[in-house]
Amino acid sequence: MSTVSNKGIIFKAVPEGLPNSNVHFEVVHHKIDIKNLKLGENDFILRNLYLSLDPYVRLTMKESHIDPVMPSQAIGHVLSGIGVSEVVKSNNPNLKVGDLVYGLIGWEEYTHIKTDAKKINDIHFKNINYHKKLLKEVPLSYQISLLQLSGLTPYGSLMALGKPKAGETIYISCAAGATGHLVGQIAKIKGLKVVGSTGSDEKVDFLLNELKFDAAFNYKKVDLDKTLSELCPNGIDIYFENVGGKTLEVVLNHCNRFARIPVCGMISQYNITNQKEKYGVKNLDSIIHKSICVHGFLAMDFIGSQVEKDFETDMLEWVKSGKIICKENVIEGIENAGKAFTDMLVGNSVGKSIVKIADYYNYL
Amino acid sequence: MSTVSNKGIIFKAVPEGLPNSNVHFEVVHHKIDIKNLKLGENDFILRNLYLSLDPYVRLTMKESHIDPVMPSQAIGHVLSGIGVSEVVKSNNPNLKVGDLVYGLIGWEEYTHIKTDAKKINDIHFKNINYHKKLLKEVPLSYQISLLQLSGLTPYGSLMALGKPKAGETIYISCAAGATGHLVGQIAKIKGLKVVGSTGSDEKVDFLLNELKFDAAFNYKKVDLDKTLSELCPNGIDIYFENVGGKTLEVVLNHCNRFARIPVCGMISQYNITNQKEKYGVKNLDSIIHKSICVHGFLAMDFIGSQVEKDFETDMLEWVKSGKIICKENVIEGIENAGKAFTDMLVGNSVGKSIVKIADYYNYL
């Protein structure tokens, strides 16, 4: 192994509204000489296998400023995102060549991690070697979906904030999205009536026929208020919020007393940069007499909590027993990540969008 | 005791917007012949001492329809509200003449309670005879403020939903109101920095000098955004929401990560009956990346919970030791209840508005 291609995507310009893959991203054809590259103490080099495309990355595509919760991407540099990789060279005492890791990588083929930390947990990497034994049952790509943050997001928020009880009704917007389609499946496991909305008939079919939702509809084709009256005659106990704006306003009118609204996203408002053009929600007073709880969250909120421990146990069991699946939208080649990212943001994808950067051979 | 005056206030018409005491209320001069009035099994007659004026009553002044959470007042009948009374005649096995009770009474001098229930708890009455021993230390009127629902509302919501931690900053709107001025005092006891806003300089003085808030301001005279930047330089951890609308929008921008917003009221929106004229809150997406919890409630939500038990212990101790006071706005005479109610709704009162209907002599 000597000098090899290290294609990547750099962050070229801050988008207003929806990013354009030709304007705000740029594919760069770097090279990397793994053999001769000198590593600092604790450094390591990753061969990236899978990259997760997550909506949160849009929020990091901003003018650089200090934000400890969500640091911005650096203009002119390779974008960062969550990925699964194998170690190909290591000066870190806790990593050896061939180890599988999960963590924050570059949108590129190889990432050189420069760090002072001996413990990879300190820089938010996880050793996932245990997956090597699971490979016959569980695809490795599930490490950037169901088994890690993308699974903890729906599980943690539904369990800790949604507090589902069997027999209740949950309505999920963006129900065919990466998080929504998992929330719906977990809610089914927990015995809820699951109603979802999405933006195409194809995705409605997916929800009804593949995921066995109790009801699903194409929000572009119906009157939401009327449809919720029909599909949720007993009212809504949990609204899993991905959309915001007018949708939230309508749903509040259908909420039962003590309804819970975990707020995962408000995608209808993300690309409106002029504050004045955003939708103003007028019926928030219904929160009072219905004692509704509206609770925003980031996936990281659940890290280290009891719900994360429960998640690790439950999710692996559900995956192995086939009780839950992750619908993957796999894009081949890092050079296609920019366009795939934009497609995901506008809802042109079903399930979890993943870039497959390279095959994982090592276990063979 | 034979036929005596039984003045009362009847609900004459459903108001749009703010009620007018001359239009929507009517003083009636009934009589009651206590001696000769025949009581059904379990019935009793109350001599009403104090009536609590609560904003929730505005929400019950609506066209009659079935609403188990908040039943409407009946047009042409005496209004109902929470009061403290003494029993003057009883056919109920669990009540004797001279007993003090707390519960839902008429806006009138005497109320004949007709019931099938032997247990007065079943019709939401409480025996408060224990207060007879407290009368030297604690005014009886505290039974419709600090020691019952009007005390449980601030205590329960602040403790269960606000989850205060010493050193945090709380901002309270309507801070000189019945609930707000108690929330602030409890927050001080819990070691928080307490900032409040209200609608007059006199009330600002009250908050600063009588209640020892850390900061207070007249919202009519300042730019809220700028003032919160100055008074809450470390951001807001708890926003105790009484106002809604534009205020909520501004406060959201000052909230810290993991801020809690107990929603007690949105009084700026109550009297706008045309939904289109209500204020639309446009920055709800800030709930997500700050992991904010917005939680509506009614005082009754805390009844029967652990927080109610804690409340009973803490509040009596705080009252006796002078750690907390209830600012009372006492109106004499039931005939003045209508106007006093409207004054309270527009913020022309400080503290808890109470109608003193009669003196309590029995303990002498």
XYZ file of C-alpha atoms in Angstrom:
728
model
C 0.000 0.000 0.000
C 1.621 3.246 -1.053
C 0.196 6.400 -2.609
C -3.499 5.929 -3.264
C -6.462 8.085 -4.318
C -8.075 10.067 -1.540
C -11.086 11.686 -3.131
C -13.107 13.930 -0.884
C -15.679 16.716 -0.751
C -14.805 20.162 0.490
C -17.143 22.797 1.866
C -16.874 25.556 -0.718
C -19.459 28.171 0.273
C -22.164 28.782 2.874
C -25.556 28.123 1.276
C -28.604 30.269 1.756
C -31.516 27.917 1.663
C -30.992 24.533 0.091
C -27.352 23.656 -0.709
C -26.479 23.063 -4.358
C -23.974 20.268 -4.815
C -22.199 22.128 -7.635
C -21.934 25.433 -5.800
C -21.467 24.657 -2.132
C -19.513 21.420 -2.448
C -16.456 20.542 -4.491
C -15.014 17.128 -5.244
C -11.252 17.111 -4.725
C -8.860 14.427 -5.949
C -6.281 14.255 -3.212
C -3.720 11.496 -2.807
C -2.440 9.913 0.368
C 0.837 8.060 0.882
C -0.127 5.882 3.778
C 3.156 4.013 4.055
C 5.379 7.078 4.251
C 3.007 9.439 6.070
C 4.506 10.253 9.466
C 2.026 9.936 12.299
C 2.197 12.038 15.462
C 1.906 10.284 18.802
C -1.663 8.882 19.098
C -2.529 9.639 15.461
C -4.161 7.097 13.200
C -5.342 6.714 9.620
C -8.781 5.454 8.706
C -9.944 3.804 5.514
C -13.528 5.041 5.423
C -16.219 2.487 4.566
C -19.557 4.176 5.153
C -20.550 7.807 5.610
C -23.858 8.767 7.184
C -25.779 11.638 5.556
C -27.540 13.466 8.368
C -29.734 16.576 8.263
C -27.780 18.067 11.192
C -24.860 18.600 8.790
C -26.950 21.295 7.078
C -26.967 23.199 10.384
C -23.171 23.072 10.514
C -22.856 24.631 7.030
C -22.744 28.183 8.356
C -20.344 31.066 8.786
C -17.668 29.994 11.206
C -18.391 30.919 14.774
C -17.886 29.294 18.101
C -20.719 26.951 18.952
C -19.775 24.171 21.310
C -22.977 22.255 20.599
C -22.777 22.270 16.830
C -19.428 23.512 15.499
C -19.517 24.776 11.947
C -17.758 23.193 8.984
C -14.647 25.034 7.836
C -14.786 26.650 4.414
C -12.159 25.176 2.053
C -11.790 22.025 4.119
C -13.158 18.534 3.726
C -16.598 18.225 5.316
C -17.006 16.078 8.374
C -19.717 13.572 9.192
C -20.326 10.338 11.015
C -18.837 7.228 9.526
C -17.651 3.661 9.923
C -14.019 2.994 9.081
C -11.208 0.534 9.489
C -7.845 1.467 10.905
C -5.047 1.101 8.319
C -2.190 2.673 10.264
C -1.965 3.593 13.926
C 0.266 5.293 16.432
C -2.479 5.173 18.998
C -1.953 2.722 21.866
C -5.636 1.816 21.856
C -6.064 1.116 18.150
C -4.492 -1.479 15.926
C -4.584 -2.021 12.178
C -7.815 -3.781 11.234
C -9.897 -2.324 14.066
C -13.350 -1.143 13.110
C -14.328 2.272 14.445
C -17.372 4.554 14.472
C -16.920 8.308 14.759
C -16.507 11.670 13.098
C -14.615 11.268 9.832
C -14.007 13.357 6.717
C -16.172 13.097 3.630
C -13.221 11.365 1.938
C -11.685 7.983 1.293
C -9.035 8.137 4.002
C -8.939 10.331 7.081
C -5.840 11.119 9.055
C -6.974 11.669 12.652
C -4.558 13.943 14.477
C -5.049 13.863 18.214
C -3.398 14.203 21.588
C -5.856 11.752 23.066
C -4.761 8.228 23.848
C -8.337 7.159 24.583
C -10.371 7.251 21.399
C -13.567 7.798 23.424
C -12.189 11.210 24.342
C -12.453 12.208 20.682
C -15.822 10.493 20.329
C -14.642 7.407 18.481
C -15.971 3.999 19.373
C -14.310 0.674 18.784
C -16.902 -1.542 17.058
C -14.817 -4.690 16.571
C -17.668 -6.674 18.137
C -19.494 -6.278 14.864
C -17.044 -8.621 13.114
C -18.839 -11.523 14.823
C -22.227 -10.216 13.738
C -21.447 -9.791 10.060
C -23.379 -12.870 8.938
C -26.558 -11.612 10.606
C -26.275 -7.854 10.602
C -24.884 -5.666 7.809
C -21.938 -3.486 8.809
C -23.790 -0.427 7.495
C -26.202 -0.805 10.426
C -23.394 0.669 12.495
C -24.200 4.064 11.038
C -27.916 3.554 11.284
C -29.803 1.328 13.685
C -26.987 0.452 16.065
C -25.550 3.905 16.710
C -26.741 7.536 16.803
C -29.222 7.134 13.951
C -30.914 4.415 15.978
C -30.493 6.130 19.319
C -32.208 9.227 17.909
C -35.590 7.532 17.339
C -35.282 5.129 20.260
C -34.112 7.647 22.833
C -36.549 10.366 21.849
C -39.536 8.060 21.547
C -38.861 6.270 24.824
C -37.585 9.147 26.966
C -39.712 12.002 25.605
C -42.602 10.274 23.818
C -43.205 7.858 26.734
C -45.277 5.480 24.601
C -48.025 3.385 26.141
C -49.668 0.443 24.371
C -52.960 1.426 22.771
C -52.025 5.057 22.249
C -51.921 6.760 18.847
C -48.714 8.213 17.427
C -48.559 10.417 14.349
C -45.187 10.742 12.629
C -44.377 13.350 9.989
C -41.539 12.570 7.520
C -42.422 9.015 8.434
C -40.359 7.461 5.625
C -37.240 9.388 6.604
C -34.183 8.047 8.386
C -35.592 8.707 11.853
C -39.318 8.526 11.162
C -39.356 5.020 9.706
C -37.543 3.718 12.785
C -39.794 5.602 15.219
C -42.795 3.977 13.572
C -41.357 0.488 13.866
C -40.402 0.972 17.520
C -43.879 2.349 18.229
C -45.403 -0.755 16.590
C -43.231 -2.984 18.795
C -44.535 -1.003 21.796
C -48.154 -1.647 20.792
C -49.175 1.789 19.522
C -51.411 2.681 16.630
C -48.965 4.186 14.130
C -49.991 6.803 11.565
C -47.417 8.373 9.271
C -47.259 10.970 6.540
C -44.748 11.325 3.746
C -44.330 13.055 0.404
C -44.946 10.410 -2.273
C -47.276 7.504 -2.988
C -44.274 5.202 -3.318
C -43.272 6.071 0.239
C -46.846 5.587 1.475
C -46.700 2.051 0.032
C -43.422 1.461 1.821
C -44.918 2.534 5.161
C -48.043 0.454 4.757
C -46.696 -2.659 3.093
C -43.104 -3.011 4.225
C -43.296 -1.428 7.679
C -46.949 -2.319 8.426
C -47.949 1.108 9.705
C -51.625 1.215 10.670
C -52.198 4.150 8.339
C -50.129 6.365 6.078
C -50.854 9.185 3.657
C -49.215 11.479 1.125
C -49.394 14.904 2.752
C -49.161 16.603 -0.635
C -52.494 15.100 -1.687
C -54.739 15.565 1.349
C -56.155 18.075 3.773
C -54.145 17.338 6.913
C -56.834 18.401 9.379
C -59.502 16.229 7.785
C -57.153 13.286 7.335
C -56.066 13.331 10.969
C -59.729 13.411 12.033
C -60.319 10.285 9.965
C -57.158 8.370 10.789
C -56.817 9.373 14.447
C -60.432 9.348 15.683
C -59.230 9.005 19.284
C -56.843 11.934 18.963
C -53.055 11.971 18.961
C -51.104 11.010 22.083
C -47.632 11.395 20.602
C -46.713 13.600 17.672
C -43.230 12.856 16.429
C -42.378 16.222 14.925
C -40.065 16.475 11.932
C -41.755 19.230 9.961
C -42.817 22.272 12.020
C -44.793 25.256 10.730
C -48.381 24.815 9.630
C -48.263 21.071 10.264
C -47.548 21.601 13.959
C -50.445 24.048 14.168
C -52.883 21.534 12.716
C -51.582 18.644 14.795
C -51.908 20.616 18.058
C -55.647 20.748 17.416
C -55.742 16.940 17.269
C -53.638 16.320 20.343
C -55.117 14.694 23.404
C -54.633 15.918 26.923
C -51.113 15.069 28.137
C -49.869 14.598 24.565
C -46.104 14.494 24.081
C -44.366 16.100 21.107
C -40.708 15.103 20.721
C -39.289 17.675 18.288
C -36.692 16.013 16.096
C -36.750 18.581 13.315
C -38.737 21.321 11.647
C -37.574 20.689 8.114
C -40.244 22.925 6.564
C -38.481 25.898 8.175
C -34.797 25.011 7.693
C -34.224 26.551 4.313
C -36.094 29.789 5.039
C -33.261 32.110 5.971
C -35.413 35.234 6.296
C -36.916 35.031 9.786
C -39.952 37.008 8.659
C -40.904 34.395 6.093
C -41.006 31.606 8.637
C -44.382 30.228 9.620
C -45.774 31.576 12.889
C -47.604 29.029 15.023
C -50.705 30.681 16.480
C -52.348 28.067 18.647
C -49.640 27.407 21.208
C -52.161 28.242 23.930
C -53.632 24.782 23.343
C -50.493 23.515 25.087
C -51.886 24.824 28.365
C -55.313 23.330 28.770
C -54.167 20.072 27.177
C -51.027 19.937 29.358
C -48.957 19.150 26.274
C -45.194 18.669 26.479
C -43.185 19.885 23.459
C -39.600 18.703 23.868
C -36.749 19.414 21.480
C -33.682 17.190 21.475
C -30.448 16.256 19.827
C -29.397 12.618 19.647
C -26.394 13.385 21.840
C -28.744 14.248 24.745
C -29.305 10.550 25.357
C -25.646 9.536 25.411
C -24.645 8.206 28.794
C -28.225 7.917 30.051
C -30.144 4.799 31.019
C -32.098 5.016 27.766
C -28.847 4.517 25.841
C -28.157 1.299 27.742
C -31.701 0.070 27.084
C -31.272 1.029 23.443
C -28.130 -1.067 23.029
C -29.840 -4.151 24.423
C -33.207 -3.735 22.731
C -31.997 -2.674 19.312
C -29.495 -5.489 18.786
C -32.147 -7.978 19.843
C -34.771 -6.458 17.526
C -32.360 -6.367 14.594
C -31.284 -9.989 15.061
C -34.861 -11.199 15.421
C -36.004 -9.219 12.379
C -38.464 -7.108 14.383
C -36.997 -3.956 12.943
C -35.279 -3.117 9.703
C -33.398 -0.088 8.534
C -34.348 0.988 5.052
C -31.095 2.076 3.464
C -30.659 4.428 0.565
C -27.099 3.519 -0.408
C -25.125 5.866 -2.639
C -21.907 4.435 -4.080
C -18.796 6.607 -4.125
C -17.828 9.588 -2.016
C -17.936 11.848 -5.093
C -21.733 11.498 -5.067
C -22.170 12.531 -1.433
C -22.994 16.178 -2.138
C -25.900 15.497 -4.448
C -27.164 12.670 -2.238
C -27.091 15.026 0.732
C -29.241 17.587 -1.087
C -31.627 14.867 -2.278
C -32.066 13.751 1.313
C -32.821 17.297 2.468
C -35.622 17.733 -0.065
C -37.109 14.332 0.743
C -36.166 12.540 -2.472
C -34.957 9.524 -0.534
C -36.553 6.772 1.505
C -35.039 5.693 4.791
C -31.474 6.294 5.852
C -29.091 7.786 3.288
C -25.642 6.249 3.401
C -22.609 6.716 1.201
C -20.691 3.524 0.626
C -17.123 4.691 0.228
C -15.367 1.326 0.114
C -15.965 -2.391 0.598
C -14.976 -3.954 3.871
C -12.646 -6.842 3.010
C -10.749 -7.340 6.185
C -13.015 -9.934 7.725
C -12.753 -12.309 4.772
C -81.109 32.240 61.575
C -83.988 32.374 59.157
C -84.376 34.074 55.772
C -81.242 36.018 54.943
C -79.772 37.832 51.951
C -78.055 35.652 49.391
C -76.545 38.031 46.885
C -74.764 36.444 43.982
C -73.457 36.984 40.478
C -74.966 35.232 37.505
C -73.359 34.526 34.151
C -75.440 36.609 31.769
C -73.749 36.371 28.380
C -70.683 34.814 26.729
C -68.070 37.518 26.231
C -65.995 37.975 23.115
C -62.678 39.259 24.311
C -62.525 40.820 27.738
C -65.661 40.387 29.865
C -67.510 43.543 30.912
C -68.897 43.341 34.432
C -72.068 45.206 33.433
C -72.784 43.134 30.363
C -71.637 39.607 31.075
C -72.333 39.494 34.794
C -75.404 40.419 36.781
C -75.744 40.919 40.510
C -78.839 39.131 41.831
C -80.407 39.660 45.244
C -81.608 36.219 46.176
C -82.781 35.176 49.632
C -82.228 31.912 51.415
C -84.275 30.449 54.292
C -81.654 28.272 55.855
C -83.788 27.028 58.731
C -86.683 25.811 56.627
C -84.812 24.739 53.523
C -85.183 20.980 53.108
C -81.932 19.215 52.409
C -81.675 16.028 50.387
C -79.643 13.150 51.755
C -75.946 14.215 51.805
C -76.723 17.859 50.948
C -75.241 20.747 52.885
C -75.346 24.536 52.993
C -72.225 26.694 52.984
C -71.766 30.214 54.267
C -69.120 31.440 51.857
C -66.197 33.379 53.337
C -63.664 33.844 50.549
C -63.902 33.451 46.800
C -60.795 33.040 44.653
C -60.682 34.977 41.377
C -58.782 32.816 38.909
C -57.985 33.428 35.234
C -59.171 29.888 34.381
C -62.745 31.069 35.015
C -62.464 33.164 31.847
C -61.944 29.933 29.907
C -65.161 28.500 31.350
C -67.197 31.509 30.167
C -68.056 29.923 26.850
C -70.987 28.469 24.970
C -72.093 25.372 26.807
C -70.541 22.197 25.524
C -69.257 19.042 27.074
C -65.667 19.427 28.224
C -64.703 17.124 31.067
C -61.504 19.072 31.756
C -63.026 22.516 31.981
C -66.840 22.503 32.059
C -68.431 25.756 31.000
C -70.458 28.046 33.247
C -74.207 27.892 32.654
C -75.832 31.012 31.238
C -78.419 32.424 33.660
C -76.942 30.621 36.649
C -74.688 31.768 39.459
C -71.034 31.493 38.456
C -68.853 28.954 40.182
C -65.363 29.314 41.525
C -63.057 28.106 44.243
C -63.816 29.239 47.761
C -63.467 28.763 51.489
C -66.695 28.355 53.431
C -68.156 27.205 56.692
C -70.900 24.638 56.949
C -74.114 26.115 58.378
C -76.464 23.171 57.830
C -75.675 19.604 56.873
C -77.323 16.347 55.958
C -73.987 14.911 54.992
C -72.600 12.261 57.346
C -69.076 13.616 56.880
C -69.777 17.290 57.556
C -71.053 19.040 60.643
C -72.069 22.622 61.281
C -68.992 24.764 61.835
C -66.690 22.719 59.625
C -64.428 24.704 57.333
C -64.282 23.503 53.742
C -62.415 24.325 50.536
C -64.013 23.592 47.185
C -66.113 24.726 44.254
C -68.773 27.163 45.444
C -71.116 29.684 43.854
C -70.230 33.353 43.475
C -72.780 34.065 46.218
C -73.184 34.404 49.951
C -74.607 30.961 50.608
C -74.355 27.848 48.460
C -76.632 24.866 48.706
C -74.562 21.846 47.633
C -76.799 19.114 46.276
C -75.056 15.802 46.003
C -75.413 12.040 46.105
C -71.904 11.726 47.477
C -71.350 10.919 51.107
C -67.624 11.546 50.812
C -67.004 15.209 50.161
C -63.698 14.373 48.436
C -65.748 12.773 45.686
C -67.160 16.176 44.847
C -63.756 17.849 45.258
C -64.374 19.396 48.651
C -61.728 19.316 51.332
C -62.220 19.570 55.051
C -59.807 22.258 56.291
C -60.713 22.260 59.994
C -56.986 21.948 60.778
C -56.703 25.605 59.908
C -58.645 26.584 63.027
C -55.488 25.848 65.047
C -53.355 27.926 62.673
C -55.484 31.059 62.726
C -53.138 33.025 64.966
C -50.211 32.468 62.613
C -51.768 32.063 59.166
C -54.709 34.017 57.763
C -57.669 31.887 56.709
C -57.574 33.493 53.257
C -54.310 31.609 52.628
C -56.536 28.597 52.140
C -57.518 29.944 48.747
C -54.023 31.025 47.895
C -50.761 29.625 49.212
C -52.080 26.517 50.909
C -54.292 25.133 48.162
C -54.480 25.144 44.341
C -53.175 28.690 43.968
C -50.054 27.607 45.843
C -49.837 24.197 44.217
C -49.909 25.838 40.772
C -46.594 27.696 41.211
C -45.000 25.047 43.435
C -45.996 22.049 41.350
C -45.148 23.570 37.996
C -41.860 25.076 39.116
C -40.665 21.928 40.868
C -42.030 19.240 38.529
C -41.630 21.018 35.180
C -39.148 23.825 35.867
C -36.773 21.500 37.762
C -34.898 24.418 39.366
C -31.233 24.091 40.284
C -29.424 26.557 42.553
C -27.460 29.108 40.551
C -29.706 28.978 37.513
C -31.578 31.976 36.112
C -35.370 32.091 35.954
C -37.347 34.717 34.087
C -41.002 35.143 35.055
C -43.533 37.120 33.026
C -46.598 38.499 34.872
C -44.281 38.267 37.850
C -46.533 40.296 40.166
C -49.563 38.141 39.403
C -51.128 35.526 41.646
C -48.924 32.718 40.373
C -45.863 34.691 39.259
C -45.127 36.321 42.593
C -45.168 32.938 44.313
C -43.011 31.284 41.627
C -40.421 33.994 42.186
C -40.361 33.514 45.943
C -40.074 29.731 45.640
C -37.268 30.147 43.102
C -35.447 32.454 45.548
C -35.787 29.815 48.287
C -34.292 27.309 45.834
C -31.275 29.536 45.200
C -32.010 30.808 41.701
C -31.391 34.213 40.217
C -34.919 35.589 39.786
C -35.841 38.118 37.099
C -39.418 39.255 36.641
C -41.412 41.532 34.409
C -44.702 43.246 35.084
C -46.841 46.088 33.787
C -46.335 49.020 36.170
C -43.560 50.732 38.110
C -45.471 50.174 41.339
C -45.418 46.448 40.694
C -41.706 46.574 39.826
C -41.114 48.156 43.258
C -43.135 45.407 44.875
C -41.026 42.699 43.186
C -37.728 44.343 44.054
C -38.417 45.678 47.524
C -41.031 43.404 49.042
C -40.187 40.117 47.343
C -36.439 40.766 46.844
C -36.296 39.629 43.237
C -32.788 39.981 41.795
C -34.127 42.104 38.964
C -37.491 43.328 37.725
C -38.694 45.609 34.951
C -41.792 47.231 33.508
C -42.249 45.488 30.148
C -44.224 48.430 28.826
C -41.184 50.697 29.100
C -38.319 48.610 27.737
C -37.107 46.622 24.770
C -37.497 43.040 26.021
C -34.664 41.591 23.958
C -32.148 44.171 25.129
C -33.328 44.019 28.735
C -33.016 40.252 28.897
C -29.488 40.513 27.471
C -28.600 42.898 30.288
C -30.411 41.193 33.158
C -29.778 37.571 32.168
C -26.197 37.668 30.851
C -25.830 33.920 31.422
C -29.036 33.154 29.544
C -32.349 31.844 30.837
C -32.620 28.333 32.271
C -36.293 28.481 33.217
C -38.891 30.723 31.601
C -42.102 30.753 33.589
C -44.540 31.571 30.810
C -47.694 33.559 31.529
C -47.853 35.756 28.451
C -47.266 33.964 25.131
C -47.041 35.598 21.722
C -44.139 37.895 20.914
C -42.726 37.570 24.445
C -42.242 33.841 24.019
C -40.495 34.433 20.701
C -38.008 36.852 22.264
C -37.404 34.682 25.327
C -36.668 31.592 23.207
C -33.684 33.467 21.799
C -32.324 33.946 25.341
C -32.865 30.399 26.512
C -29.934 28.173 27.353
C -29.543 24.623 26.210
C -31.889 22.346 28.190
C -34.062 25.301 29.232
C -37.477 24.446 30.694
C -40.592 26.494 29.937
C -43.563 25.675 32.162
C -46.539 27.247 30.384
C -49.000 28.537 32.956
C -50.812 30.955 30.685
C -50.627 32.974 27.486
C -52.659 35.912 28.657
C -51.656 38.105 25.690
C -53.640 35.738 23.468
C -56.709 34.977 25.623
C -58.927 37.808 24.547
C -58.173 37.528 20.828
C -61.107 35.500 19.602
C -60.218 35.690 15.912
C -57.612 32.965 15.412
C -56.050 34.910 12.540
C -55.209 37.841 14.781
C -53.258 35.714 17.228
C -49.506 36.100 17.277
C -47.600 33.411 15.357
C -44.388 32.257 17.001
C -41.751 31.829 14.296
C -38.645 30.568 16.055
C -39.870 27.305 17.500
C -37.008 25.579 15.691
C -34.740 26.895 18.454
C -36.415 24.299 20.662
C -34.526 21.610 18.775
C -30.872 22.542 18.955
C -31.291 23.882 22.483
C -33.220 20.776 23.595
C -35.835 23.007 25.216
C -38.870 21.553 26.991
C -42.100 23.573 26.701
C -44.669 22.063 29.046
C -48.229 23.249 29.488
C -50.123 22.377 32.655
C -53.210 22.874 34.747
C -52.922 22.976 38.531
C -55.026 19.826 38.768
C -52.257 17.870 36.983
C -50.278 17.776 40.212
C -53.096 16.562 42.446
C -52.324 13.150 43.885
C -48.663 13.235 42.832
C -45.583 13.243 45.028
C -45.108 16.939 44.293
C -48.441 17.662 45.990
C -47.252 15.908 49.149
C -43.983 17.851 49.088
C -45.971 21.029 48.519
C -48.124 20.496 51.598
C -45.088 20.051 53.823
C -42.887 22.761 52.327
C -45.506 25.457 51.928
C -46.888 25.321 55.452
C -43.353 25.454 56.820
C -42.403 28.384 54.568
C -45.567 30.287 55.466
C -45.088 29.785 59.211
C -41.435 30.775 59.065
C -42.192 33.845 56.966
C -40.062 32.653 54.034
C -42.945 33.236 51.667
C -45.867 35.604 51.640
C -48.957 35.806 49.536
C -49.735 39.278 48.338
C -53.493 39.563 48.551
C -55.705 41.923 46.634
C -58.843 41.693 48.781
C -62.152 42.909 47.381
C -64.969 43.264 49.911
C -68.436 42.051 48.979
C -69.596 39.494 46.437
C -71.347 42.224 44.433
C -67.917 43.529 43.413
C -66.595 40.194 42.141
C -67.408 40.852 38.470
C -65.450 44.069 38.182
C -62.589 42.665 40.281
C -62.410 39.674 37.962
C -62.070 41.906 34.895
C -59.459 44.055 36.663
C -57.434 40.961 37.376
C -57.591 39.839 33.742
C -56.183 43.131 32.461
C -53.429 43.171 35.085
C -54.783 45.993 37.242
C -54.096 44.011 40.399
C -51.042 42.896 42.334
C -50.842 39.398 43.736
C -53.771 37.131 44.357
C -57.261 38.575 43.906
C -59.708 37.410 46.563
C -63.281 38.371 47.275
C -64.043 38.536 50.971
C -67.699 37.568 51.153
C -68.104 37.343 54.934
C -66.125 37.395 58.167
C -65.329 34.137 59.831
C -66.643 34.363 63.373
C -67.015 30.787 64.345
C -63.628 30.309 65.922
C -64.051 33.158 68.401
